[in-house]
mmCIF file of C-alpha atoms in Angstrom:
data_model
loop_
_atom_site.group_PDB
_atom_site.id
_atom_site.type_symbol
_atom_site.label_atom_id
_atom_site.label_comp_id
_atom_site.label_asym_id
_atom_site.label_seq_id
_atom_site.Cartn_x
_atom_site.Cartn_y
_atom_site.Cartn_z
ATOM 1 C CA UNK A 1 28.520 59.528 -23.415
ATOM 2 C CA UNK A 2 28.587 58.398 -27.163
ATOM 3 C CA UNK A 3 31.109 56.039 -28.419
ATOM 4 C CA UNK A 4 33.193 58.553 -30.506
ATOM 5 C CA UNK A 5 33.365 60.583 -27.040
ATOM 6 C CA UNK A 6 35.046 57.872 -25.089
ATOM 7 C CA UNK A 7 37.344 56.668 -27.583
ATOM 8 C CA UNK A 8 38.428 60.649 -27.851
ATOM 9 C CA UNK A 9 38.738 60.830 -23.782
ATOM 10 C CA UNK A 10 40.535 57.552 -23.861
ATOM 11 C CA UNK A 11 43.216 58.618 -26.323
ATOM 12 C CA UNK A 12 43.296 62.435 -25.216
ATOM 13 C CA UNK A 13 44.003 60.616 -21.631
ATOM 14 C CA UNK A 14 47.303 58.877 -23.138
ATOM 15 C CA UNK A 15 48.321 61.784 -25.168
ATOM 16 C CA UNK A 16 48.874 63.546 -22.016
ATOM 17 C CA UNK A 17 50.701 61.217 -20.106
ATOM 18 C CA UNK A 18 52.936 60.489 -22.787
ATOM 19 C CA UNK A 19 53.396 64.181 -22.881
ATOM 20 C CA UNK A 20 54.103 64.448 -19.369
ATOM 21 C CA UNK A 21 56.614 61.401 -19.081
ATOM 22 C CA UNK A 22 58.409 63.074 -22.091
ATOM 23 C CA UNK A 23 58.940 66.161 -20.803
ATOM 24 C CA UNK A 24 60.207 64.223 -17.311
ATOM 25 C CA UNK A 25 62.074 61.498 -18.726
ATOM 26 C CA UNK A 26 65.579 61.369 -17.870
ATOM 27 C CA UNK A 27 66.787 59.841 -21.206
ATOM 28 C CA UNK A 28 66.721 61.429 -24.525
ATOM 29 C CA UNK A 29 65.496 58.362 -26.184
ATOM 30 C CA UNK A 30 62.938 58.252 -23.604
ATOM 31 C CA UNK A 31 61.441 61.153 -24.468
ATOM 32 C CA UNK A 32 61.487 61.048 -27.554
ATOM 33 C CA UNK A 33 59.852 57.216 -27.567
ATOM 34 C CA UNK A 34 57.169 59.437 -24.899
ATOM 35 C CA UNK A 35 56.788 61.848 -28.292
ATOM 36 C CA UNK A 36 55.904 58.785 -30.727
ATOM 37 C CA UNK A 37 53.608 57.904 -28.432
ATOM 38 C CA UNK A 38 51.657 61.183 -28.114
ATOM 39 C CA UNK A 39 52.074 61.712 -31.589
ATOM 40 C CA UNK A 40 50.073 58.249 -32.077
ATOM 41 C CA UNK A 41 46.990 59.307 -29.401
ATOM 42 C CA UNK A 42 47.310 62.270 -31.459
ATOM 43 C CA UNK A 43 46.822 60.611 -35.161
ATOM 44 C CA UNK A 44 43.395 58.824 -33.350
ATOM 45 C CA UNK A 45 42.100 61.845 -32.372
ATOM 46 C CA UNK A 46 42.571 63.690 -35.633
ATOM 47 C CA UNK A 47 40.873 60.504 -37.162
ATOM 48 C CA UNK A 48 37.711 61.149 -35.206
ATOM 49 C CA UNK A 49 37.923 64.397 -36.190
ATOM 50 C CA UNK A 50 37.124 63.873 -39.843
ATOM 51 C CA UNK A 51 40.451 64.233 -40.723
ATOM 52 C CA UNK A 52 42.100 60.980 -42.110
ATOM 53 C CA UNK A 53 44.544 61.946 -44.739
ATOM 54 C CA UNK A 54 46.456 64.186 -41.786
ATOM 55 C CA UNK A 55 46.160 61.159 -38.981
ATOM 56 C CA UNK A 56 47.958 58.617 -41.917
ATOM 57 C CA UNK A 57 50.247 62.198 -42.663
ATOM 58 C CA UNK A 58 50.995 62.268 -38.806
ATOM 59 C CA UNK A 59 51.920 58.329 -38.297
ATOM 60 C CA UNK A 60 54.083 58.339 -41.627
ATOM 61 C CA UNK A 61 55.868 62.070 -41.299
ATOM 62 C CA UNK A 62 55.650 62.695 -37.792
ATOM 63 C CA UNK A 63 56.287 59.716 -35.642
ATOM 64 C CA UNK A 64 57.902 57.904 -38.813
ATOM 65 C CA UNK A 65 60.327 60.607 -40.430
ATOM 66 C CA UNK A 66 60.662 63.296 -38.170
ATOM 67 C CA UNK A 67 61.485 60.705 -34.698
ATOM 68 C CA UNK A 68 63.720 58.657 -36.571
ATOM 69 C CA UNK A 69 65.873 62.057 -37.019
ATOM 70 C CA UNK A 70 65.579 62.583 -33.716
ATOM 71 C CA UNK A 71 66.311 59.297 -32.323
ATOM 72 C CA UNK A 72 69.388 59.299 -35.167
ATOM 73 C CA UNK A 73 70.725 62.438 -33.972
ATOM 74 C CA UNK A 74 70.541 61.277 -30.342
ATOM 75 C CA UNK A 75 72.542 58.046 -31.126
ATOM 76 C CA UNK A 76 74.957 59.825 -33.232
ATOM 77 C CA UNK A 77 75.811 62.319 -30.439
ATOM 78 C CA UNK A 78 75.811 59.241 -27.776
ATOM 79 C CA UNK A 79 73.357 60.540 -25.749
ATOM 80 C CA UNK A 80 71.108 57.639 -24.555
ATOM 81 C CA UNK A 81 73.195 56.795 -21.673
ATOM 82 C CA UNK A 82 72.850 59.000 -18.507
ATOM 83 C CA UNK A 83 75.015 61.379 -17.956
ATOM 84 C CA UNK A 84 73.089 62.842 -14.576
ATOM 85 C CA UNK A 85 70.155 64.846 -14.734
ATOM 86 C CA UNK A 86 69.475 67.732 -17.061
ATOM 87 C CA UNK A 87 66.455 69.342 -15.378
ATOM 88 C CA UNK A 88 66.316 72.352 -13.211
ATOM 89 C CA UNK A 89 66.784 72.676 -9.724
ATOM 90 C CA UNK A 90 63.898 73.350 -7.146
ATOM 91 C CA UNK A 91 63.512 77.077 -8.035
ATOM 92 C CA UNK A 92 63.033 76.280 -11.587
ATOM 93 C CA UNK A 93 60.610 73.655 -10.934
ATOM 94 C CA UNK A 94 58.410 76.051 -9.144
ATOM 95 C CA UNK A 95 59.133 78.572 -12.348
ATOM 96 C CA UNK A 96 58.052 76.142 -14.886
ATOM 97 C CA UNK A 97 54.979 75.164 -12.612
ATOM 98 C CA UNK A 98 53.875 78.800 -12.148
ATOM 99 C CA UNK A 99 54.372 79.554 -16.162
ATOM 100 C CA UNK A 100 53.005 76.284 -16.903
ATOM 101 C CA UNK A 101 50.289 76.282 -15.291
ATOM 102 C CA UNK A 102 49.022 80.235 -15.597
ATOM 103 C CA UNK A 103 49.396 79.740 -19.142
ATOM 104 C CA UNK A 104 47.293 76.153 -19.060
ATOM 105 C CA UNK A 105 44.606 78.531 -17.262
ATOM 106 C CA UNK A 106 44.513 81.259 -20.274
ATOM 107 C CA UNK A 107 44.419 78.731 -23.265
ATOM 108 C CA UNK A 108 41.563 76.951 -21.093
ATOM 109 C CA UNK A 109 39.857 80.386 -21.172
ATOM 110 C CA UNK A 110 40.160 80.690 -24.598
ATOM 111 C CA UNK A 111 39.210 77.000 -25.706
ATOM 112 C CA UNK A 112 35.772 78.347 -24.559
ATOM 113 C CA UNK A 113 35.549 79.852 -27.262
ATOM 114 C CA UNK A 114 32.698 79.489 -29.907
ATOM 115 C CA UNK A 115 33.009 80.254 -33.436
ATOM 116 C CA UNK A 116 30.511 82.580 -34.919
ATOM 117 C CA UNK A 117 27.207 80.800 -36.517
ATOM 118 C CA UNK A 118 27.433 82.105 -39.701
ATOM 119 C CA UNK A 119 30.191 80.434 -40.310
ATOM 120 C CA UNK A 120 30.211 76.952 -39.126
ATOM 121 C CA UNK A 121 28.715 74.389 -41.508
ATOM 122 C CA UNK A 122 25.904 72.286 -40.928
ATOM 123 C CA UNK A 123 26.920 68.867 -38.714
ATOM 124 C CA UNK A 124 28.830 66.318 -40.783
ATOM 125 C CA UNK A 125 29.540 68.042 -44.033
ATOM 126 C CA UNK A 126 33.707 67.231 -43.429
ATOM 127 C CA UNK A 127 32.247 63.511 -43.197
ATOM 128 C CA UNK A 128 29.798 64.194 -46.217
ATOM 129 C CA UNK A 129 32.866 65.719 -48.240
ATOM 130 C CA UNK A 130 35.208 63.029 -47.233
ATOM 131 C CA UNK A 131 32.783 60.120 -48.140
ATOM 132 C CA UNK A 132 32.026 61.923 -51.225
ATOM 133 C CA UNK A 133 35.893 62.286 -52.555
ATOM 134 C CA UNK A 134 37.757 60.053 -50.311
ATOM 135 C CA UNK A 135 40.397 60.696 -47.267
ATOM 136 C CA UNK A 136 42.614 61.990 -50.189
ATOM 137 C CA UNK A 137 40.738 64.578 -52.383
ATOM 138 C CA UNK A 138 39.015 65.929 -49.646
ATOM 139 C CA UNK A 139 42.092 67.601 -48.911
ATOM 140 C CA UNK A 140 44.021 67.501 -52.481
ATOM 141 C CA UNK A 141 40.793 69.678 -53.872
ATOM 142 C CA UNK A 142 41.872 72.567 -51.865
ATOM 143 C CA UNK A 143 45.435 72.291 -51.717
ATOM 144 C CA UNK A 144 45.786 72.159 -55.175
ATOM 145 C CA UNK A 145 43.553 74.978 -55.930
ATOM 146 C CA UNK A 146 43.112 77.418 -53.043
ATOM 147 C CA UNK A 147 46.517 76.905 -51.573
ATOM 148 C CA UNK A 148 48.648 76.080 -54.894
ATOM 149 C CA UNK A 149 51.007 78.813 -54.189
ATOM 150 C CA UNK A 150 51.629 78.172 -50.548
ATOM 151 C CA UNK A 151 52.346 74.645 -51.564
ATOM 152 C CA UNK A 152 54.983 75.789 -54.331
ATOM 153 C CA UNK A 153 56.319 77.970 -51.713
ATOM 154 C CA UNK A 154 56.997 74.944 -48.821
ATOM 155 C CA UNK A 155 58.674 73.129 -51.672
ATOM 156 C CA UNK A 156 61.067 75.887 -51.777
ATOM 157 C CA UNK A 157 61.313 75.724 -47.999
ATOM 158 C CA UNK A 158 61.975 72.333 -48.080
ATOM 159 C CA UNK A 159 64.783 72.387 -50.563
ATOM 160 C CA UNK A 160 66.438 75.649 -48.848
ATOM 161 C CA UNK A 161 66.224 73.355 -45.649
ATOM 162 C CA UNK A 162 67.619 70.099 -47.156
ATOM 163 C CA UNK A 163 70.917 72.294 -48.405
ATOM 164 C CA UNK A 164 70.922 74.033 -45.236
ATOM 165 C CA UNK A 165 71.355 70.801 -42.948
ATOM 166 C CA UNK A 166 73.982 69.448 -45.508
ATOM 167 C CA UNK A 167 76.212 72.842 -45.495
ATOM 168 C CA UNK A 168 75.837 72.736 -41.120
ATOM 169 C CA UNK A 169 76.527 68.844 -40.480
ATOM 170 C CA UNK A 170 78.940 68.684 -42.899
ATOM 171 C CA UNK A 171 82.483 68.326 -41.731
ATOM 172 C CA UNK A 172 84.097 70.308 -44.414
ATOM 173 C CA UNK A 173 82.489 71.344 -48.048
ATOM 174 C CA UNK B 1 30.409 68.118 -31.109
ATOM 175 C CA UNK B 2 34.244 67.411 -29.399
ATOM 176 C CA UNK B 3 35.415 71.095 -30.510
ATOM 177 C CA UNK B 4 35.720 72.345 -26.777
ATOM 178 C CA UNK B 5 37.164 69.031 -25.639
ATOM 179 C CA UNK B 6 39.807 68.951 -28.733
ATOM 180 C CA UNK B 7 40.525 73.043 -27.528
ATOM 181 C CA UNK B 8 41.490 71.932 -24.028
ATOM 182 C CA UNK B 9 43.785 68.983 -24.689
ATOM 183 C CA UNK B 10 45.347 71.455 -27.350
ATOM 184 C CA UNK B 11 45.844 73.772 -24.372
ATOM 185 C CA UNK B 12 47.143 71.432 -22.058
ATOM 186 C CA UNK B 13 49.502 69.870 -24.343
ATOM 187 C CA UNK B 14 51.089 73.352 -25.666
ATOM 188 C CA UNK B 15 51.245 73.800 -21.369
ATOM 189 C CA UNK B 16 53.238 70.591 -21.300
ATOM 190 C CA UNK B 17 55.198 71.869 -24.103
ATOM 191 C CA UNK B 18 56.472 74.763 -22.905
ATOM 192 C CA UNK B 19 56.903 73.632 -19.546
ATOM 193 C CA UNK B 20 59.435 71.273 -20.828
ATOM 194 C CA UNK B 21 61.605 74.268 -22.954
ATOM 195 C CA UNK B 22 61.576 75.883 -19.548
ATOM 196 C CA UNK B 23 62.562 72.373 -17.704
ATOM 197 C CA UNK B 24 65.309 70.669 -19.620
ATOM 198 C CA UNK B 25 68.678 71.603 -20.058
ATOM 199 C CA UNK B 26 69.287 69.096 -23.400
ATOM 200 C CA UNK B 27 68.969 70.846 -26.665
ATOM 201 C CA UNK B 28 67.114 67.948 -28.034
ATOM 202 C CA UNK B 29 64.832 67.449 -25.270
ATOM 203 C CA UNK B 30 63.744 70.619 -26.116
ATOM 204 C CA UNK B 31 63.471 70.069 -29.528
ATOM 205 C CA UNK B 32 61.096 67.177 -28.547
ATOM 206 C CA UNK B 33 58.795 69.655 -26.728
ATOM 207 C CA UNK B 34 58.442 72.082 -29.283
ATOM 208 C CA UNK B 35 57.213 69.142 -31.405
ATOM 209 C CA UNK B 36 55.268 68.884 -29.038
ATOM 210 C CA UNK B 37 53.953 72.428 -29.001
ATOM 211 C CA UNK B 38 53.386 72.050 -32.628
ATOM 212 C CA UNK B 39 51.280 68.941 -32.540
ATOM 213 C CA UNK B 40 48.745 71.061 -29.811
ATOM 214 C CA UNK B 41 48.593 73.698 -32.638
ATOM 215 C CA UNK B 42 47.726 70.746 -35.232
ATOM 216 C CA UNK B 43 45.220 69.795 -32.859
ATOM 217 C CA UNK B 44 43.371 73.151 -32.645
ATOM 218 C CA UNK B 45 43.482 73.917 -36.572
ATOM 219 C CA UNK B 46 41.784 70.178 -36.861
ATOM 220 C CA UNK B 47 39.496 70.612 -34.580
ATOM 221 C CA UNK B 48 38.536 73.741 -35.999
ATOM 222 C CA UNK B 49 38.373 72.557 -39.367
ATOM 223 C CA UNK B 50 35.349 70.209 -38.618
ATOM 224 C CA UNK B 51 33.401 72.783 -38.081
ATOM 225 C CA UNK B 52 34.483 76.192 -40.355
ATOM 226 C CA UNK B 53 35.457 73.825 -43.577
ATOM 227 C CA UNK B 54 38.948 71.603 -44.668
ATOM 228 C CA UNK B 55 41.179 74.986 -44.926
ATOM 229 C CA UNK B 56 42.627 74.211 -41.550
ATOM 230 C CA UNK B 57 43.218 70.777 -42.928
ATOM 231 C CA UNK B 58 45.604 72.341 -45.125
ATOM 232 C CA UNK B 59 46.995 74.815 -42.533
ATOM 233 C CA UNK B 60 48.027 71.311 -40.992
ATOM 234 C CA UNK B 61 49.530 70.030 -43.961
ATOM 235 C CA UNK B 62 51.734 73.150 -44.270
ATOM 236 C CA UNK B 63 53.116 73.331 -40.586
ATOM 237 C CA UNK B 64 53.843 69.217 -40.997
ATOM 238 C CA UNK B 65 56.487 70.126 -43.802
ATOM 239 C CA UNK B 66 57.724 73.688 -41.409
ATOM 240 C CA UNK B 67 57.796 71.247 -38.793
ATOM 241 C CA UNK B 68 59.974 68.742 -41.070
ATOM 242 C CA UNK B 69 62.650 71.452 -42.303
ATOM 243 C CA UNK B 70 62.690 73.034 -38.461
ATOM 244 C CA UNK B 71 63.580 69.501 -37.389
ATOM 245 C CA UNK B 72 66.133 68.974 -40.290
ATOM 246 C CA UNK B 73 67.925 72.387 -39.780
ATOM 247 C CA UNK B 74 67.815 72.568 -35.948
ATOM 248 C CA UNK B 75 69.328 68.919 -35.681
ATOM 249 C CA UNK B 76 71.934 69.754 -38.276
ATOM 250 C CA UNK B 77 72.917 72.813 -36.250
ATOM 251 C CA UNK B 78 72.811 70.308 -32.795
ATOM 252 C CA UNK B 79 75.333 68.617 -35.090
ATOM 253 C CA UNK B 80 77.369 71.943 -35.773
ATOM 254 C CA UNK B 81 77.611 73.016 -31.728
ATOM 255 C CA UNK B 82 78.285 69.238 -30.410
ATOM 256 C CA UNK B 83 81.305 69.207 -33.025
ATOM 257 C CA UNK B 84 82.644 72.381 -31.273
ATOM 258 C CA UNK B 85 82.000 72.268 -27.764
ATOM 259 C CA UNK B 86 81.071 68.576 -26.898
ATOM 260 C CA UNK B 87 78.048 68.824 -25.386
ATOM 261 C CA UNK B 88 74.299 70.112 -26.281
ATOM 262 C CA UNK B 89 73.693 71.330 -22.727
ATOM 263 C CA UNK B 90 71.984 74.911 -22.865
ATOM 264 C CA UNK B 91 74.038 76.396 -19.987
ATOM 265 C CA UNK B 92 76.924 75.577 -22.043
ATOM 266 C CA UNK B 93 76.457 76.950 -25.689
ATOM 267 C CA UNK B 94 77.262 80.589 -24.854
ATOM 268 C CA UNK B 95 78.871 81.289 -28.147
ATOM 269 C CA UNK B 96 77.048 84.877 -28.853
ATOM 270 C CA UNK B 97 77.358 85.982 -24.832
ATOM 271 C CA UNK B 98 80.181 89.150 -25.254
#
């Protein structure tokens, strides 16, 4: 087993267990603290995966920006003391196992998968690309060309989503 | 090559994910999982991108700002519903029931 294989085992080990205490954590902030974590295992494993601008994106956005809403919500509604439990019963434990775990078997199926030859590129040309332009252009090259539109269009998004959180949470326009 | 490995912790974390929605009663708590069910897809598009070329870096890029506005809108909605009813308990927000 090659280095880069047991640092990805290592971390894909955490990011599950995080996963699975946040999903059985009592406490909101719990979980969500459970999330950060994941999200971090998550940001070394993209990282290995040639894809460095979008591990720094998913430390900064993700488990900076996006948690600290979460966490701010959660202390704004008073949630992080407990209030008894908020999980199903026995029969939806056995519910969530069964869907859980038949769908677990089908994306396992499918992870099989192998993409067709013509199209994959020859070993290490993401690394080639990325050493070439840096962490940045490698990924600025084709946003900004390819995918200009798109990008113009999740500006939009994100304004249409900033004005629709302040008309909600506000009290009264 | 760590495509297959990357594919089956993507599957077992979208697994986790939606076996929390079905588990938790807390509207946030199931916020946090479909975060979480987002992230696997992340995974999958990276992993993917290392071999078939940086588009699915991009793909990534674009669900990280969806994922961003989702959170913003769904929270401010949370907000909304705790205002009227006092709690954020599923079994409780029964608003459109007729």
């Amino acid at each position: 087993m090659s280095q880069t294989e047991a640092v990805f085992w290592f971390f894909a080990a955490v990011s599950v267990i995080s996963a699975f205490l946040c999903i059985t954590r009592r406490n909101p902030v719990a979980s969500a603290l459970w999330l950060v974590n994941t999200l971090f295992a998550l940001a070394a494993i993209f990282i290995l995966l040639d894809a460095h601008f979008i591990g720094a994106l998913q430390v900064l956005v993700y488990a900076g920006a996006i948690m600290v809403l979460f966490l701010f919500v959660i202390m704004l509604l008073n949630l992080g003391r407990d209030t008894g439990t908020d999980m199903l019963g026995w029969a939806g434990r056995i519910v969530m196992l069964a869907v859980g775990a038949l769908l677990a078997t089908e994306l396992l199926v499918l992870a099989r998968v192998v993409p067709d030859q013509r199209f994959v590129l020859p070993a290490g040309t993401l690394a080639r690309i990325t050493e070439e332009q840096g962490a940045v252009g490698a990924i600025a090259a084709p946003l900004f060309r390819d995918y200009l539109i798109p990008f113009e269009i999740t500006s939009v998004l994100l304004l249409a989503a900033v004005v629709g959180a302040v008309v909600l949470a506000k009290r009264r326009l | 090559m760590l495509l297959g490995p990357s594919l089956g912790l993507s599957a077992v974390l979208f697994s986790l994910g939606v076996a929390g929605v079905l588990f938790r009663r807390n509207a946030i708590v199931i916020f946090i999982c479909i975060e979480l069910m987002l992230n696997a897809v992340n995974l999958s598009f990276i992993a993917f991108a290392q071999q078939l070329g940086r588009s699915g870096q991009v793909i990534v890029f674009f669900v990280m700002a969806v994922a961003a506005a989702e959170a913003a809108v769904g929270l401010a909605i949370m907000i909304a519903i705790y205002r009227h009813k006092d709690t954020i308990d599923v079994r409780e927000i029964n608003l459109l029931r007729g």
